[in-house]
Coordinates of C-alpha atoms and ligand atoms in Angstrom, one line a residue:
M1 CA -123.0 59.1 10.4
D2 CA -121.7 60.8 13.6
L3 CA -122.8 58.9 16.7
F4 CA -124.3 62.0 18.3
E5 CA -126.3 62.8 15.2
A6 CA -127.7 59.3 15.2
I7 CA -128.7 59.6 18.9
R8 CA -130.2 63.0 18.3
T9 CA -132.4 61.9 15.3
T10 CA -133.4 58.4 16.3
R11 CA -137.1 58.5 17.0
A12 CA -140.2 56.4 16.5
M13 CA -140.6 56.0 12.8
R14 CA -144.0 54.3 12.4
R15 CA -144.6 55.1 8.7
L16 CA -142.5 52.7 6.8
D17 CA -142.2 52.2 3.0
P18 CA -143.8 48.8 2.3
G19 CA -142.4 48.7 -1.2
R20 CA -138.8 49.2 -0.3
P21 CA -137.1 46.1 1.0
V22 CA -134.6 45.9 3.7
S23 CA -131.5 43.8 2.8
D24 CA -130.3 40.8 4.7
A25 CA -127.0 42.6 5.0
D26 CA -128.6 45.6 6.7
V27 CA -130.5 43.3 9.1
R28 CA -127.3 41.6 9.9
T29 CA -125.5 44.8 10.5
I30 CA -128.1 46.1 13.0
L31 CA -128.2 42.8 14.8
E32 CA -124.4 42.7 15.1
A33 CA -124.6 46.2 16.7
A34 CA -127.3 44.9 19.0
L35 CA -125.1 42.0 20.1
K36 CA -122.6 44.5 21.4
G37 CA -125.0 45.7 24.1
P38 CA -124.2 44.9 27.7
T39 CA -126.0 42.2 29.6
G40 CA -125.9 41.4 33.3
G41 CA -122.8 39.3 34.0
N42 CA -122.4 39.0 30.2
Q43 CA -124.9 36.2 30.4
Q44 CA -126.3 37.2 27.0
P45 CA -129.8 35.8 27.4
I46 CA -131.1 37.7 24.3
R47 CA -132.5 35.9 21.3
W48 CA -133.7 37.7 18.2
L49 CA -136.5 36.6 16.0
V50 CA -136.4 38.1 12.5
I51 CA -139.8 37.9 10.8
R52 CA -140.1 38.3 7.1
D53 CA -142.7 35.7 6.2
Q54 CA -145.9 37.5 5.0
D55 CA -148.3 35.1 6.6
T56 CA -146.5 35.3 9.9
K57 CA -146.5 39.1 9.7
D58 CA -150.2 39.1 8.9
G59 CA -150.9 37.0 12.0
L60 CA -148.8 39.3 14.1
Q61 CA -150.6 42.3 12.8
E62 CA -154.0 40.8 13.8
I63 CA -152.7 40.2 17.4
Y64 CA -150.9 43.6 17.6
Q65 CA -154.0 45.4 16.4
R66 CA -156.1 43.9 19.1
C67 CA -153.4 44.7 21.7
W68 CA -153.1 48.3 20.5
N69 CA -156.9 48.7 20.7
R70 CA -156.5 48.0 24.4
G71 CA -153.3 49.9 24.8
R72 CA -154.5 53.1 23.2
K73 CA -157.6 53.3 25.4
P74 CA -156.1 55.2 28.4
Y75 CA -154.4 57.7 26.0
A76 CA -157.6 58.2 24.0
A77 CA -159.7 58.6 27.2
E78 CA -157.5 61.4 28.5
P79 CA -157.1 64.3 26.0
G80 CA -153.7 66.0 26.3
R81 CA -152.0 62.9 27.7
I82 CA -150.5 62.1 24.3
A83 CA -150.1 64.3 21.2
P84 CA -152.8 63.5 18.6
A85 CA -150.1 63.0 16.0
V86 CA -148.4 60.3 18.1
L87 CA -151.8 58.5 18.6
N88 CA -152.4 58.8 14.8
S89 CA -149.0 57.4 13.9
A90 CA -149.4 54.6 16.5
D91 CA -152.8 53.8 15.0
H92 CA -151.1 53.8 11.5
L93 CA -148.5 51.3 12.7
A94 CA -151.1 49.0 14.2
A95 CA -153.0 48.9 11.0
N96 CA -149.9 48.5 8.8
L97 CA -147.6 46.4 11.0
H98 CA -147.7 43.5 8.4
R99 CA -146.5 45.9 5.7
S100 CA -143.3 46.5 7.6
P101 CA -140.5 45.0 5.5
V102 CA -139.0 43.3 8.6
L103 CA -140.2 42.8 12.1
I104 CA -137.7 42.0 14.8
L105 CA -138.8 40.5 18.1
A106 CA -136.4 40.9 21.0
C107 CA -136.6 37.9 23.3
A108 CA -134.7 36.4 26.2
D109 CA -134.3 33.0 27.8
T110 CA -135.6 33.2 31.3
G111 CA -133.9 29.9 32.3
P112 CA -135.4 27.4 34.8
Q113 CA -136.0 30.2 37.4
G114 CA -138.1 32.3 35.0
R115 CA -135.9 35.4 35.5
R116 CA -136.8 38.5 33.7
H117 CA -134.1 40.3 31.7
D118 CA -135.5 43.7 30.8
A119 CA -132.4 45.6 31.7
S120 CA -130.2 43.2 29.7
V121 CA -132.5 43.5 26.7
Y122 CA -133.2 47.2 26.3
P123 CA -129.6 48.4 25.8
S124 CA -129.2 46.1 22.9
V125 CA -132.6 47.2 21.5
Q126 CA -131.3 50.8 21.6
N127 CA -128.1 49.8 19.9
L128 CA -130.2 48.1 17.2
M129 CA -132.3 51.3 16.7
L130 CA -129.2 53.5 16.5
A131 CA -127.5 51.3 14.0
A132 CA -130.7 51.2 11.9
R133 CA -130.7 55.0 12.0
A134 CA -127.2 55.1 10.8
L135 CA -128.3 53.0 7.8
G136 CA -131.3 55.2 7.1
L137 CA -133.7 52.6 8.5
G138 CA -136.6 53.6 10.7
T139 CA -137.6 51.6 13.8
T140 CA -140.0 51.9 16.7
L141 CA -139.7 50.1 20.0
T142 CA -143.1 48.6 20.7
T143 CA -144.4 46.5 23.6
A144 CA -148.2 46.5 22.9
H145 CA -148.0 42.8 21.9
L146 CA -147.4 42.0 25.5
F147 CA -151.2 42.2 26.1
E148 CA -151.4 39.0 24.2
E149 CA -147.9 37.6 24.6
E150 CA -149.0 34.0 24.7
A151 CA -150.7 34.3 21.3
V152 CA -147.6 35.8 19.9
K153 CA -145.5 33.0 21.3
E154 CA -147.8 30.4 19.9
L155 CA -147.8 31.9 16.5
L156 CA -144.0 32.1 16.4
G157 CA -143.3 28.7 18.1
I158 CA -141.5 30.4 21.0
P159 CA -141.0 28.0 24.0
S160 CA -142.4 28.7 27.4
H161 CA -138.9 29.5 28.9
V162 CA -138.5 32.4 26.6
T163 CA -140.0 35.9 27.2
T164 CA -140.6 38.5 24.6
Y165 CA -139.7 42.2 25.3
A166 CA -140.0 44.4 22.2
L167 CA -141.4 44.1 18.7
I168 CA -139.5 46.4 16.4
P169 CA -140.7 47.1 12.8
V170 CA -137.8 48.0 10.5
G171 CA -138.0 49.7 7.2
H172 CA -137.2 52.8 5.1
P173 CA -139.2 55.6 6.6
L174 CA -141.8 57.5 4.6
G175 CA -141.6 60.5 7.0
K176 CA -138.7 62.8 7.7
W177 CA -136.1 62.3 10.3
G178 CA -136.1 64.9 13.0
E179 CA -135.2 65.5 16.6
P180 CA -137.6 64.0 19.1
K181 CA -139.2 66.4 21.7
R182 CA -137.8 65.9 25.1
R183 CA -137.8 67.9 28.4
P184 CA -134.9 70.2 29.0
L185 CA -131.9 68.4 30.7
D186 CA -131.9 70.8 33.6
E187 CA -135.5 70.1 34.4
V188 CA -134.8 66.4 34.9
T189 CA -131.4 66.4 36.5
Y190 CA -130.5 67.0 40.1
L191 CA -127.1 67.7 41.7
D192 CA -126.1 65.7 44.8
R193 CA -129.5 65.7 46.3
W194 CA -132.9 64.9 45.0
G195 CA -134.7 68.0 43.8
R196 CA -131.6 70.2 43.8
T197 CA -131.6 71.6 40.3
G198 CA -129.1 74.5 40.3
A199 CA -125.3 74.2 40.2
D200 CA -125.2 76.4 43.4
G201 CA -127.8 74.2 45.1
T202 CA -130.7 76.5 44.4
D203 CA -133.4 76.1 41.9
G204 CA -131.2 76.6 38.8
T205 CA -132.7 80.0 38.0
D206 CA -129.2 81.4 37.5
G207 CA -129.3 79.3 34.3
S208 CA -126.3 77.3 35.1
G209 CA -128.1 74.1 35.8
P210 CA -126.9 71.1 37.7
V211 CA -124.3 69.9 35.3
Ligands
FMN1 C1 -141.2 50.9 26.7 C2 -141.8 51.4 25.4 C3 -142.9 50.9 24.9 C4 -143.5 51.4 23.7 N1 -144.6 50.8 23.1 C5 -145.1 51.2 22.0 C6 -146.1 50.6 21.3 O1 -146.6 49.5 21.8 N2 -146.6 51.1 20.2 C7 -146.1 52.2 19.6 O2 -146.6 52.6 18.5 N3 -145.0 52.9 20.2 C8 -144.5 52.4 21.3 N4 -143.4 53.0 21.9 C9 -142.8 54.2 21.2 C10 -143.1 55.4 22.0 O3 -144.4 55.8 21.9 C11 -142.1 56.5 21.5 O4 -140.8 56.1 21.8 C12 -142.4 57.8 22.2 O5 -143.7 58.3 21.8 C13 -141.3 58.8 21.8 O6 -141.3 59.0 20.4 P1 -140.2 59.8 19.7 O7 -138.9 59.2 20.0 O8 -140.6 59.8 18.2 O9 -140.3 61.2 20.3 C14 -142.9 52.5 23.1 C15 -141.7 53.0 23.6 C16 -141.1 52.5 24.7 C17 -139.8 53.1 25.3

């Protein structure tokens, strides 16, 4: 698959086929792609936890469901903040997390100083999601479990010097691939100076945009 097509069509795929396994070879391929992501000073603090065991997935789902019940509240309380379809699909994922063929938890070793490594983790997570897309596998970057990170760490035997960043369900999607909705580039890009949206330094109404 062409790289730009993979980028264009990678989106949150929360409805996964529970009956269609994901091969170890595919899991290895997407993790190898993730490994190529950059990390600050090439320190490579990331550790990946691949979860296939059903009891463990069941335990994670219980925690995730509680977390999502909290996480969804602000969205549900403010109509229009999130598309109902997105809320529905996030609800579906929470209820079915344990049916995902594979769950991948992106972690990082915080070292003795307890440093966070968010910016060194997320490029690799995106690599993983793009590689999964190229193999026809759906993923969703989720962070709701962080509401109860300690419970997740206890369940998975994660030591205290390791932090978790994203829980990514992986499976063959039940839904269709499609382009995610995003704001137009020219609405979110400025030239030379904050707020300057047009190539001529005006408001971009000539249609040329900043880039
Ligand atoms: C930092 C971050 C945290 C997210 N956490 C969750 C989550 O906990 N649960 C969930 O269902 N989706 C989660 N998502 C997925 C987003 O809701 C999703 O990327 C967004 O709605 C855009 O979806 P689209 O790419 O299909 O358009 C998260 C995404 C990001 C980038």
